[in-house]
Coordinates of N, CA and C in Angstrom, one line a residue:
M1 N 91.5 59.9 103.7 CA 91.8 61.4 103.7 C 90.6 62.0 104.3
R2 N 90.9 62.9 105.3 CA 89.8 63.7 105.9 C 89.1 64.6 104.9
Q3 N 87.8 64.7 104.9 CA 87.1 65.7 104.0 C 87.2 67.1 104.5
L4 N 87.5 68.0 103.5 CA 87.6 69.4 103.9 C 86.2 70.0 104.1
P5 N 85.9 70.7 105.2 CA 84.6 71.2 105.4 C 84.3 72.3 104.3
W6 N 83.0 72.3 103.8 CA 82.6 73.3 102.9 C 81.6 74.2 103.6
L7 N 81.8 75.5 103.5 CA 81.1 76.5 104.3 C 80.1 77.3 103.3
E8 N 78.9 77.5 103.8 CA 78.0 78.4 103.2 C 78.1 79.8 103.8
P9 N 77.8 80.9 103.1 CA 77.9 82.2 103.7 C 77.1 82.3 105.0
G10 N 77.8 82.8 106.0 CA 77.2 82.9 107.4 C 77.5 81.7 108.3
D11 N 78.1 80.6 107.7 CA 78.5 79.5 108.6 C 79.7 79.9 109.4
A12 N 79.7 79.3 110.6 CA 80.9 79.5 111.5 C 82.1 78.7 111.0
L13 N 83.2 79.3 111.2 CA 84.5 78.5 110.8 C 84.7 77.4 111.8
P14 N 85.3 76.4 111.4 CA 85.7 75.3 112.3 C 86.7 75.7 113.3
D15 N 86.9 74.9 114.3 CA 88.0 75.1 115.3 C 89.3 75.0 114.5
P16 N 90.2 76.0 114.8 CA 91.5 75.9 114.0 C 92.3 74.6 114.3
A17 N 92.0 74.0 115.4 CA 92.7 72.7 115.8 C 92.4 71.6 114.8
S18 N 91.3 71.8 114.1 CA 90.8 70.7 113.1 C 91.4 70.9 111.7
A19 N 92.3 71.9 111.6 CA 92.9 72.1 110.2 C 93.8 70.9 109.9
W20 N 93.9 70.7 108.6 CA 94.7 69.5 108.1 C 96.1 69.6 108.7
G21 N 96.7 68.4 109.0 CA 98.0 68.3 109.5 C 99.0 67.8 108.6
V22 N 100.2 67.4 109.1 CA 101.3 67.0 108.2 C 101.0 65.8 107.4
A23 N 100.1 65.0 107.9 CA 99.7 63.7 107.2 C 98.7 63.9 106.1
D24 N 98.1 65.2 106.0 CA 97.1 65.5 105.0 C 97.7 66.1 103.8
P25 N 97.0 66.2 102.7 CA 97.5 66.8 101.5 C 98.1 68.2 101.6
V26 N 97.4 69.1 102.3 CA 97.8 70.5 102.4 C 97.7 70.9 103.8
P27 N 98.8 70.7 104.6 CA 98.8 71.1 106.0 C 98.4 72.6 106.2
G28 N 97.6 72.8 107.2 CA 97.2 74.1 107.6 C 95.8 74.5 107.0
L29 N 95.4 73.8 106.0 CA 94.1 74.1 105.3 C 92.9 73.7 106.3
L30 N 92.0 74.6 106.5 CA 90.9 74.4 107.5 C 89.6 74.2 106.8
A31 N 89.2 75.0 105.8 CA 87.9 74.9 105.2 C 87.9 75.6 103.9
A32 N 86.8 75.5 103.2 CA 86.6 76.2 101.9 C 85.2 76.8 101.9
G33 N 85.1 77.8 101.0 CA 83.7 78.4 100.9 C 83.5 79.5 101.9
G34 N 82.2 79.8 102.2 CA 81.9 80.9 103.1 C 81.9 82.2 102.4
A35 N 82.2 83.3 103.1 CA 82.1 84.6 102.6 C 83.3 85.4 103.1
L36 N 83.5 86.6 102.5 CA 84.6 87.5 102.9 C 84.1 88.8 103.5
D37 N 82.9 88.7 104.1 CA 82.3 89.9 104.7 C 83.1 90.2 106.0
V38 N 82.8 91.4 106.5 CA 83.5 91.9 107.7 C 83.3 90.9 108.9
D39 N 82.1 90.5 109.2 CA 81.8 89.7 110.3 C 82.6 88.4 110.2
T40 N 82.7 87.7 109.1 CA 83.4 86.5 108.9 C 84.9 86.7 109.1
L41 N 85.4 87.8 108.5 CA 86.8 88.1 108.7 C 87.2 88.4 110.2
M42 N 86.3 89.1 110.9 CA 86.6 89.3 112.3 C 86.6 88.0 113.1
Q43 N 85.6 87.1 112.8 CA 85.5 85.8 113.4 C 86.8 85.0 113.1
A44 N 87.2 85.1 111.8 CA 88.4 84.3 111.4 C 89.6 84.8 112.1
Y45 N 90.0 86.0 112.1 CA 91.2 86.5 112.7 C 91.1 86.4 114.2
G46 N 90.0 86.5 114.8 CA 89.8 86.3 116.3 C 90.2 84.9 116.7
N47 N 90.0 83.9 115.7 CA 90.4 82.5 116.0 C 91.6 82.1 115.2
C48 N 92.4 83.0 114.8 CA 93.7 82.8 114.2 C 93.6 82.0 112.9
V49 N 92.6 82.4 112.1 CA 92.3 81.8 110.8 C 92.4 83.0 109.7
F50 N 92.9 82.7 108.6 CA 93.0 83.7 107.6 C 92.7 83.1 106.2
P51 N 92.1 84.0 105.2 CA 91.8 83.5 103.9 C 93.1 83.6 103.0
W52 N 93.2 82.7 102.1 CA 94.3 82.7 101.1 C 94.0 81.8 100.0
F53 N 93.8 82.4 98.8 CA 93.4 81.6 97.7 C 93.7 82.3 96.4
S54 N 93.8 81.6 95.3 CA 94.0 82.2 94.0 C 92.7 82.5 93.3
E55 N 92.7 83.2 92.2 CA 91.5 83.7 91.5 C 90.7 82.5 90.9
D56 N 91.3 81.4 90.6 CA 90.5 80.2 90.1 C 90.1 79.3 91.2
Q57 N 90.2 79.7 92.4 CA 89.8 78.8 93.6 C 88.7 79.4 94.4
P58 N 88.0 78.5 95.1 CA 87.1 79.1 96.1 C 87.8 79.7 97.2
I59 N 87.1 80.4 98.1 CA 87.7 80.9 99.3 C 88.3 79.8 100.1
L60 N 89.6 79.9 100.5 CA 90.2 78.9 101.3 C 90.6 79.5 102.6
W61 N 90.4 78.8 103.7 CA 90.7 79.3 105.1 C 91.8 78.4 105.7
W62 N 92.8 79.1 106.3 CA 94.0 78.5 106.8 C 94.3 78.8 108.3
S63 N 94.9 77.8 108.9 CA 95.4 77.9 110.3 C 96.6 77.0 110.5
P64 N 97.7 77.5 110.0 CA 98.9 76.6 110.0 C 99.4 76.4 111.4
D65 N 100.1 75.2 111.5 CA 100.7 74.8 112.8 C 102.1 74.2 112.5
P66 N 103.2 74.9 112.9 CA 103.3 76.1 113.7 C 102.9 77.4 112.9
R67 N 102.9 78.5 113.7 CA 102.6 79.8 113.1 C 103.9 80.6 113.2
M68 N 104.1 81.4 112.2 CA 105.3 82.3 112.2 C 104.9 83.6 112.8
V69 N 105.7 84.0 113.8 CA 105.4 85.3 114.5 C 106.6 86.1 114.7
L70 N 106.5 87.4 114.8 CA 107.6 88.3 115.1 C 107.3 88.9 116.5
Q71 N 108.1 88.4 117.5 CA 108.0 89.1 118.8 C 108.7 90.4 118.6
V72 N 108.0 91.5 118.9 CA 108.5 92.8 118.6 C 109.8 93.2 119.4
A73 N 109.9 92.5 120.6 CA 111.1 92.7 121.4 C 112.3 92.1 120.8
E74 N 112.1 91.1 119.9 CA 113.2 90.4 119.2 C 113.4 90.8 117.8
F75 N 112.8 91.9 117.4 CA 113.1 92.4 116.0 C 114.6 92.6 115.8
K76 N 115.2 92.1 114.8 CA 116.6 92.3 114.5 C 116.8 93.5 113.6
L77 N 117.3 94.5 114.3 CA 117.6 95.7 113.6 C 119.1 95.6 113.2
H78 N 119.3 95.1 112.0 CA 120.7 95.0 111.4 C 121.3 96.4 111.2
R79 N 122.6 96.4 111.3 CA 123.3 97.7 111.2 C 122.9 98.4 109.9
S80 N 122.8 97.8 108.8 CA 122.5 98.4 107.5 C 121.1 99.1 107.6
L81 N 120.1 98.4 108.2 CA 118.8 98.9 108.3 C 118.7 100.1 109.3
R82 N 119.5 100.0 110.3 CA 119.6 101.1 111.3 C 120.1 102.4 110.6
K83 N 121.2 102.2 109.8 CA 121.7 103.3 109.0 C 120.6 103.9 108.1
T84 N 119.8 103.0 107.4 CA 118.8 103.5 106.6 C 117.7 104.3 107.4
L85 N 117.3 103.8 108.5 CA 116.3 104.4 109.3 C 116.8 105.8 109.8
L86 N 118.1 105.9 110.2 CA 118.6 107.2 110.7 C 118.6 108.2 109.5
R87 N 119.0 107.7 108.4 CA 119.0 108.6 107.2 C 117.6 109.0 106.9
F88 N 116.6 108.1 106.9 CA 115.2 108.4 106.6 C 114.7 109.4 107.6
V89 N 114.9 109.2 108.9 CA 114.4 110.1 109.9 C 115.0 111.5 109.8
E90 N 116.2 111.6 109.4 CA 116.9 112.9 109.3 C 116.7 113.7 108.0
T91 N 116.0 113.0 107.0 CA 115.9 113.6 105.6 C 114.6 114.3 105.5
P92 N 114.5 115.6 105.1 CA 113.3 116.3 104.9 C 112.5 115.6 103.7
G93 N 111.2 115.5 103.9 CA 110.4 114.9 102.9 C 110.2 113.4 103.1
C94 N 110.8 112.8 104.1 CA 110.6 111.4 104.4 C 109.8 111.2 105.6
E95 N 108.7 110.5 105.5 CA 107.8 110.3 106.7 C 107.1 109.0 106.6
V96 N 106.6 108.5 107.8 CA 105.7 107.4 107.8 C 104.3 107.9 108.1
R97 N 103.4 107.4 107.3 CA 101.9 107.7 107.5 C 101.2 106.4 107.7
I98 N 100.1 106.5 108.5 CA 99.3 105.3 108.7 C 97.8 105.6 108.3
D99 N 97.3 104.7 107.5 CA 96.0 104.8 107.0 C 95.7 106.1 106.1
H100 N 96.8 106.6 105.5 CA 96.6 107.8 104.6 C 96.0 107.4 103.3
D101 N 96.5 106.2 102.8 CA 96.0 105.8 101.5 C 96.0 104.2 101.4
F102 N 95.1 103.7 102.3 CA 95.0 102.2 102.3 C 94.7 101.6 101.0
A103 N 93.9 102.2 100.2 CA 93.5 101.7 98.8 C 94.7 101.6 98.0
A104 N 95.6 102.6 98.0 CA 96.8 102.5 97.2 C 97.8 101.4 97.7
V105 N 97.9 101.2 99.0 CA 98.7 100.2 99.5 C 98.3 98.8 99.1
I106 N 97.0 98.5 99.3 CA 96.6 97.1 99.0 C 96.6 96.9 97.5
K107 N 96.4 97.9 96.7 CA 96.5 97.8 95.3 C 97.9 97.5 94.9
A108 N 98.9 98.2 95.5 CA 100.3 98.0 95.2 C 100.7 96.6 95.6
C109 N 100.2 96.2 96.8 CA 100.6 94.8 97.2 C 100.0 93.7 96.3
S110 N 98.8 94.0 95.7 CA 98.2 93.0 94.9 C 98.9 92.9 93.5
T111 N 99.6 94.0 93.1 CA 100.2 94.0 91.8 C 101.7 93.8 91.8
S112 N 102.3 93.8 93.0 CA 103.8 93.6 93.0 C 104.2 92.2 92.7
P113 N 105.2 92.1 91.8 CA 105.7 90.7 91.5 C 106.4 90.1 92.7
R114 N 106.2 88.8 92.9 CA 106.8 88.1 94.0 C 107.8 87.0 93.4
V115 N 108.9 86.9 94.0 CA 109.9 85.9 93.6 C 109.2 84.5 93.8
G116 N 109.3 83.7 92.7 CA 108.7 82.3 92.8 C 107.2 82.2 92.6
Q117 N 106.5 83.4 92.3 CA 105.1 83.4 92.2 C 104.7 83.9 90.8
S118 N 103.8 83.3 90.1 CA 103.4 83.8 88.8 C 102.2 84.7 88.9
G119 N 101.5 84.7 90.1 CA 100.3 85.6 90.2 C 100.2 86.1 91.6
T120 N 99.0 86.5 92.0 CA 98.8 87.0 93.4 C 97.7 86.4 94.1
W121 N 97.7 86.3 95.4 CA 96.6 85.8 96.2 C 95.7 87.0 96.5
I122 N 96.1 88.2 96.3 CA 95.3 89.4 96.7 C 94.4 89.7 95.5
V123 N 93.5 88.8 95.3 CA 92.6 88.9 94.1 C 91.6 90.0 94.4
P124 N 90.8 90.5 93.4 CA 89.9 91.6 93.6 C 88.9 91.4 94.7
D125 N 88.4 90.1 95.0 CA 87.5 89.9 96.1 C 88.2 90.2 97.4
M126 N 89.5 89.9 97.5 CA 90.3 90.1 98.7 C 90.5 91.6 98.9
V127 N 90.8 92.3 97.8 CA 90.9 93.8 97.9 C 89.7 94.4 98.5
R128 N 88.5 94.0 97.9 CA 87.3 94.6 98.4 C 87.0 94.2 99.9
A129 N 87.3 93.0 100.2 CA 87.1 92.5 101.6 C 87.9 93.3 102.6
Y130 N 89.2 93.5 102.3 CA 90.1 94.1 103.3 C 89.8 95.6 103.3
T131 N 89.4 96.2 102.2 CA 89.0 97.6 102.2 C 87.8 97.8 103.1
N132 N 86.9 96.9 103.0 CA 85.7 96.9 103.9 C 86.1 96.8 105.4
L133 N 87.1 95.9 105.6 CA 87.6 95.7 107.0 C 88.4 97.0 107.4
H134 N 89.0 97.6 106.5 CA 89.7 98.9 106.8 C 88.6 100.0 107.2
D135 N 87.6 100.0 106.4 CA 86.5 101.0 106.7 C 85.9 100.7 108.1
A136 N 85.9 99.5 108.5 CA 85.3 99.1 109.8 C 86.3 99.3 110.9
G137 N 87.5 99.8 110.6 CA 88.5 100.1 111.6 C 89.4 99.0 112.0
N138 N 89.4 97.9 111.3 CA 90.2 96.7 111.7 C 91.3 96.3 110.7
A139 N 91.5 97.1 109.7 CA 92.7 96.8 108.8 C 93.4 98.2 108.6
H140 N 94.7 98.1 108.6 CA 95.5 99.4 108.6 C 96.7 99.3 107.6
S141 N 97.0 100.4 107.1 CA 98.2 100.5 106.2 C 99.3 101.3 106.9
V142 N 100.5 100.9 106.8 CA 101.7 101.6 107.3 C 102.5 102.0 106.1
E143 N 102.7 103.3 105.8 CA 103.1 103.7 104.5 C 104.4 104.5 104.7
T144 N 105.3 104.3 103.7 CA 106.6 105.0 103.7 C 106.4 106.0 102.5
W145 N 106.5 107.3 102.9 CA 106.4 108.4 101.9 C 107.7 109.1 101.7
I146 N 108.1 109.4 100.5 CA 109.3 110.1 100.2 C 109.0 111.2 99.1
D147 N 109.3 112.4 99.5 CA 109.0 113.5 98.6 C 107.6 113.5 98.1
G148 N 106.6 113.2 99.0 CA 105.2 113.3 98.6 C 104.7 112.1 97.8
K149 N 105.6 111.1 97.6 CA 105.1 109.9 96.9 C 105.2 108.7 97.8
L150 N 104.2 107.8 97.5 CA 104.2 106.5 98.3 C 105.3 105.6 97.8
A151 N 106.3 105.3 98.6 CA 107.5 104.5 98.2 C 107.4 103.1 98.6
G152 N 106.5 102.7 99.5 CA 106.4 101.4 100.0 C 105.5 101.3 101.2
G153 N 105.2 100.1 101.6 CA 104.3 100.0 102.8 C 103.8 98.6 103.0
L154 N 102.9 98.4 103.9 CA 102.3 97.2 104.2 C 100.9 97.4 104.8
Y155 N 100.1 96.3 104.8 CA 98.8 96.4 105.5 C 98.7 95.3 106.5
C156 N 97.9 95.5 107.5 CA 97.7 94.5 108.5 C 96.3 94.5 109.0
V157 N 96.0 93.5 109.8 CA 94.7 93.4 110.5 C 95.0 93.5 112.0
A158 N 94.1 94.2 112.7 CA 94.3 94.4 114.1 C 93.0 94.2 114.9
L159 N 93.0 93.4 115.9 CA 91.9 93.2 116.9 C 92.5 93.5 118.3
G160 N 92.2 94.6 118.8 CA 92.8 94.9 120.1 C 94.3 95.0 120.0
R161 N 95.0 94.2 120.8 CA 96.5 94.2 120.7 C 97.0 93.0 119.9
A162 N 96.1 92.3 119.2 CA 96.5 91.3 118.3 C 96.7 91.9 116.9
V163 N 97.9 91.8 116.3 CA 98.2 92.4 115.0 C 98.7 91.3 114.1
F164 N 98.0 91.3 112.9 CA 98.3 90.2 111.9 C 98.8 90.9 110.6
G165 N 100.1 90.6 110.3 CA 100.7 91.2 109.1 C 100.1 90.5 107.9
E166 N 99.9 91.2 106.8 CA 99.3 90.6 105.6 C 100.3 90.6 104.4
S167 N 100.6 91.8 103.9 CA 101.4 91.9 102.7 C 102.2 93.2 102.7
M168 N 103.3 93.3 102.0 CA 104.0 94.6 101.8 C 104.5 94.7 100.4
F169 N 104.9 95.9 100.1 CA 105.4 96.2 98.7 C 106.5 97.3 98.8
T170 N 107.3 97.4 97.8 CA 108.3 98.5 97.8 C 108.5 99.0 96.4
R171 N 108.7 100.3 96.3 CA 109.0 101.0 95.0 C 110.4 101.6 95.1
R172 N 110.9 101.8 96.3 CA 112.2 102.3 96.5 C 113.0 101.4 97.4
P173 N 114.3 101.4 97.3 CA 115.1 100.4 98.2 C 114.7 100.6 99.7
D174 N 114.4 99.5 100.3 CA 114.2 99.4 101.8 C 112.9 100.1 102.3
A175 N 112.1 100.5 101.3 CA 110.9 101.3 101.8 C 109.9 100.4 102.5
S176 N 109.8 99.1 102.1 CA 108.9 98.2 102.9 C 109.5 97.8 104.2
K177 N 110.9 97.7 104.3 CA 111.5 97.5 105.6 C 111.3 98.6 106.5
I178 N 111.3 99.9 106.0 CA 111.1 101.0 106.9 C 109.7 100.9 107.4
A179 N 108.7 100.6 106.6 CA 107.3 100.4 107.1 C 107.2 99.4 108.1
L180 N 107.9 98.2 107.9 CA 107.8 97.2 108.9 C 108.5 97.6 110.3
A181 N 109.6 98.3 110.1 CA 110.3 98.8 111.3 C 109.4 99.8 112.1
A182 N 108.6 100.7 111.3 CA 107.7 101.6 111.9 C 106.6 100.9 112.6
L183 N 106.1 99.8 112.0 CA 105.0 99.0 112.7 C 105.6 98.4 114.0
V184 N 106.8 97.9 114.0 CA 107.4 97.3 115.2 C 107.5 98.4 116.2
A185 N 108.0 99.6 115.8 CA 108.2 100.7 116.8 C 106.8 101.1 117.4
L186 N 105.8 101.1 116.6 CA 104.4 101.5 117.0 C 103.9 100.4 118.0
C187 N 104.2 99.1 117.7 CA 103.7 98.0 118.6 C 104.5 98.1 119.9
R188 N 105.7 98.3 119.9 CA 106.5 98.4 121.1 C 105.9 99.5 122.0
H189 N 105.7 100.6 121.4 CA 105.2 101.8 122.1 C 103.8 101.5 122.7
A190 N 103.0 100.7 122.0 CA 101.6 100.4 122.5 C 101.5 99.2 123.3
G191 N 102.5 98.5 123.5 CA 102.5 97.3 124.3 C 102.0 96.0 123.6
V192 N 102.1 96.1 122.3 CA 101.7 94.9 121.4 C 102.9 94.0 121.4
Q193 N 102.8 92.7 121.8 CA 103.9 91.8 122.0 C 104.4 91.2 120.7
M194 N 103.5 90.9 119.8 CA 103.9 90.2 118.6 C 103.1 90.6 117.4
I195 N 103.7 90.3 116.2 CA 103.0 90.5 114.9 C 103.0 89.2 114.2
D196 N 101.8 88.8 113.9 CA 101.6 87.5 113.1 C 102.2 87.6 111.7
C197 N 103.0 86.6 111.3 CA 103.6 86.6 110.0 C 103.0 85.4 109.2
Q198 N 102.2 84.6 109.7 CA 101.5 83.5 109.1 C 102.4 82.3 108.8
Q199 N 103.3 82.5 107.8 CA 104.0 81.3 107.4 C 105.6 81.6 107.3
N200 N 106.4 80.6 107.5 CA 107.8 80.8 107.6 C 108.4 81.1 106.3
T201 N 109.3 82.2 106.3 CA 110.1 82.5 105.2 C 111.5 82.9 105.7
S202 N 112.5 82.7 104.9 CA 113.9 83.1 105.4 C 114.0 84.6 105.6
H203 N 113.3 85.4 104.9 CA 113.4 86.8 105.1 C 112.8 87.2 106.4
L204 N 111.6 86.6 106.8 CA 111.1 87.0 108.1 C 112.0 86.4 109.2
A205 N 112.6 85.2 109.0 CA 113.5 84.7 110.0 C 114.7 85.6 110.2
S206 N 115.2 86.2 109.2 CA 116.3 87.0 109.3 C 116.1 88.3 110.1
L207 N 114.8 88.7 110.2 CA 114.4 89.8 110.9 C 114.0 89.5 112.4
G208 N 114.1 88.2 112.7 CA 113.8 87.8 114.1 C 112.5 87.0 114.3
A209 N 111.8 86.8 113.3 CA 110.5 86.0 113.4 C 110.9 84.5 113.7
H210 N 110.0 83.8 114.3 CA 110.2 82.4 114.6 C 108.9 81.7 114.7
E211 N 108.9 80.4 114.7 CA 107.7 79.6 114.7 C 107.2 79.4 116.1
M212 N 105.8 79.4 116.2 CA 105.2 79.2 117.5 C 104.0 78.2 117.3
A213 N 103.9 77.3 118.3 CA 102.9 76.3 118.2 C 101.5 77.0 118.1
R214 N 100.6 76.5 117.2 CA 99.3 77.1 117.0 C 98.5 77.3 118.3
K215 N 98.6 76.2 119.1 CA 97.8 76.3 120.4 C 98.2 77.5 121.2
R216 N 99.6 77.7 121.3 CA 100.1 78.8 122.1 C 99.7 80.2 121.4
F217 N 99.7 80.2 120.1 CA 99.4 81.4 119.4 C 97.9 81.8 119.6
V218 N 97.0 80.7 119.5 CA 95.6 80.9 119.7 C 95.3 81.5 121.1
A219 N 96.0 80.9 122.1 CA 95.8 81.4 123.5 C 96.2 82.8 123.6
H220 N 97.3 83.2 123.0 CA 97.8 84.6 123.0 C 96.8 85.5 122.4
V221 N 96.3 85.2 121.3 CA 95.3 86.1 120.6 C 94.0 86.2 121.4
A222 N 93.6 85.1 122.0 CA 92.3 85.1 122.8 C 92.5 86.1 124.0
R223 N 93.8 86.2 124.5 CA 94.0 87.0 125.6 C 94.1 88.5 125.3
V224 N 94.7 88.8 124.1 CA 95.0 90.2 123.9 C 94.0 90.9 122.9
R225 N 93.2 90.1 122.2 CA 92.3 90.8 121.3 C 91.2 91.7 121.9
Q226 N 91.0 91.4 123.2 CA 90.0 92.3 123.9 C 90.7 93.5 124.6
Q227 N 92.0 93.5 124.6 CA 92.7 94.6 125.2 C 92.7 95.9 124.3
E228 N 92.9 97.0 124.9 CA 92.9 98.3 124.1 C 94.1 98.2 123.2
G229 N 93.8 98.4 121.9 CA 94.8 98.4 120.9 C 95.6 99.7 120.7
P230 N 96.5 99.7 119.8 CA 97.3 100.9 119.5 C 96.4 102.1 119.0
R231 N 96.9 103.3 119.2 CA 96.4 104.4 118.5 C 97.0 104.4 117.1
W232 N 96.2 104.2 116.1 CA 96.8 104.0 114.8 C 97.2 105.3 114.1
R233 N 98.2 105.8 114.6 CA 98.9 107.0 114.0 C 100.4 106.8 114.3
F234 N 101.3 107.5 113.5 CA 102.7 107.3 113.8 C 103.3 108.7 114.2
D235 N 103.9 108.7 115.4 CA 104.6 109.8 115.9 C 106.1 109.6 115.7
P236 N 106.9 110.5 115.1 CA 108.3 110.2 115.0 C 109.0 109.9 116.2
V237 N 108.5 110.2 117.4 CA 109.1 109.8 118.7 C 109.2 108.3 118.8
Y238 N 108.3 107.6 118.1 CA 108.3 106.1 118.2 C 109.5 105.5 117.7
W239 N 110.3 106.2 116.9 CA 111.5 105.6 116.4 C 112.5 105.4 117.5
S240 N 112.4 106.0 118.6 CA 113.3 105.8 119.7 C 113.1 104.4 120.3
E241 N 112.0 103.8 120.0 CA 111.8 102.4 120.4 C 112.8 101.5 119.8
L242 N 113.3 101.8 118.6 CA 114.3 101.0 117.9 C 115.7 101.7 117.9
L243 N 115.7 103.0 117.7 CA 117.0 103.6 117.4 C 117.8 103.9 118.7
S244 N 117.2 103.8 119.9 CA 117.9 104.0 121.1 C 118.7 102.8 121.5
A245 N 118.4 101.6 120.9 CA 119.1 100.4 121.2 C 120.2 100.1 120.1
R246 N 121.2 99.4 120.5 CA 122.2 99.1 119.5 C 121.8 98.1 118.5
P247 N 122.3 98.1 117.3 CA 121.9 97.1 116.3 C 122.3 95.7 116.8
L248 N 121.6 94.7 116.4 CA 121.8 93.3 116.9 C 122.8 92.6 115.9
S249 N 123.1 93.1 114.8 CA 123.9 92.4 113.9 C 124.8 93.3 113.1
P250 N 126.0 92.9 112.7 CA 126.9 93.8 111.9 C 126.4 94.0 110.5
T251 N 125.5 93.2 110.0 CA 125.1 93.2 108.6 C 123.9 94.1 108.3

């Protein structure tokens, strides 16, 4: 069995191609240890690596192969979600905000129960790390607000036109889906081609996400991370990126 590299704070992350494969105990695992400071996180995401660990574990770094991505042009706007968006857009008191309350969004993501999970990977160290990354301008929240209350949302990491989805939560029906649709609309408007979803789930697949070879994903990120990124604000005109097209499914 290959030995997992152990990192000291400040050490460079290994090449993502050296992550454990299907013949190893935990495919996609790249290294352990290191630090969650802004510089390390920027290096990690720039090389398609992300941290993911539980409270009783050291920092674990991952680069799965294949990678789950959502091509924004292939986002599946099901008929039911289209109706929800139209109702949301037309209802007073309903709006999308970006970076209005990042702290509340990541806290809600860290405390939301997950099907099949007994705990959360968004441990206090992760909350502090991504809050610092937000303060540095590279982590953003997309928020669904209804009648002055935060109803749902998500947070993501952005390097230029490379956007990496992290986690979402909802307090009202479809509020997280509205936030994701808003992120897709923003990305379409800004010329962002895809949103990283990290790992395969049936929910993401139902929305149009699919697997991509890590080598291809790394090449894409290397190309777009130096490009001018989106203006991180949401204008209601962006909804036309989705609502001007017909829904892709009757469900």
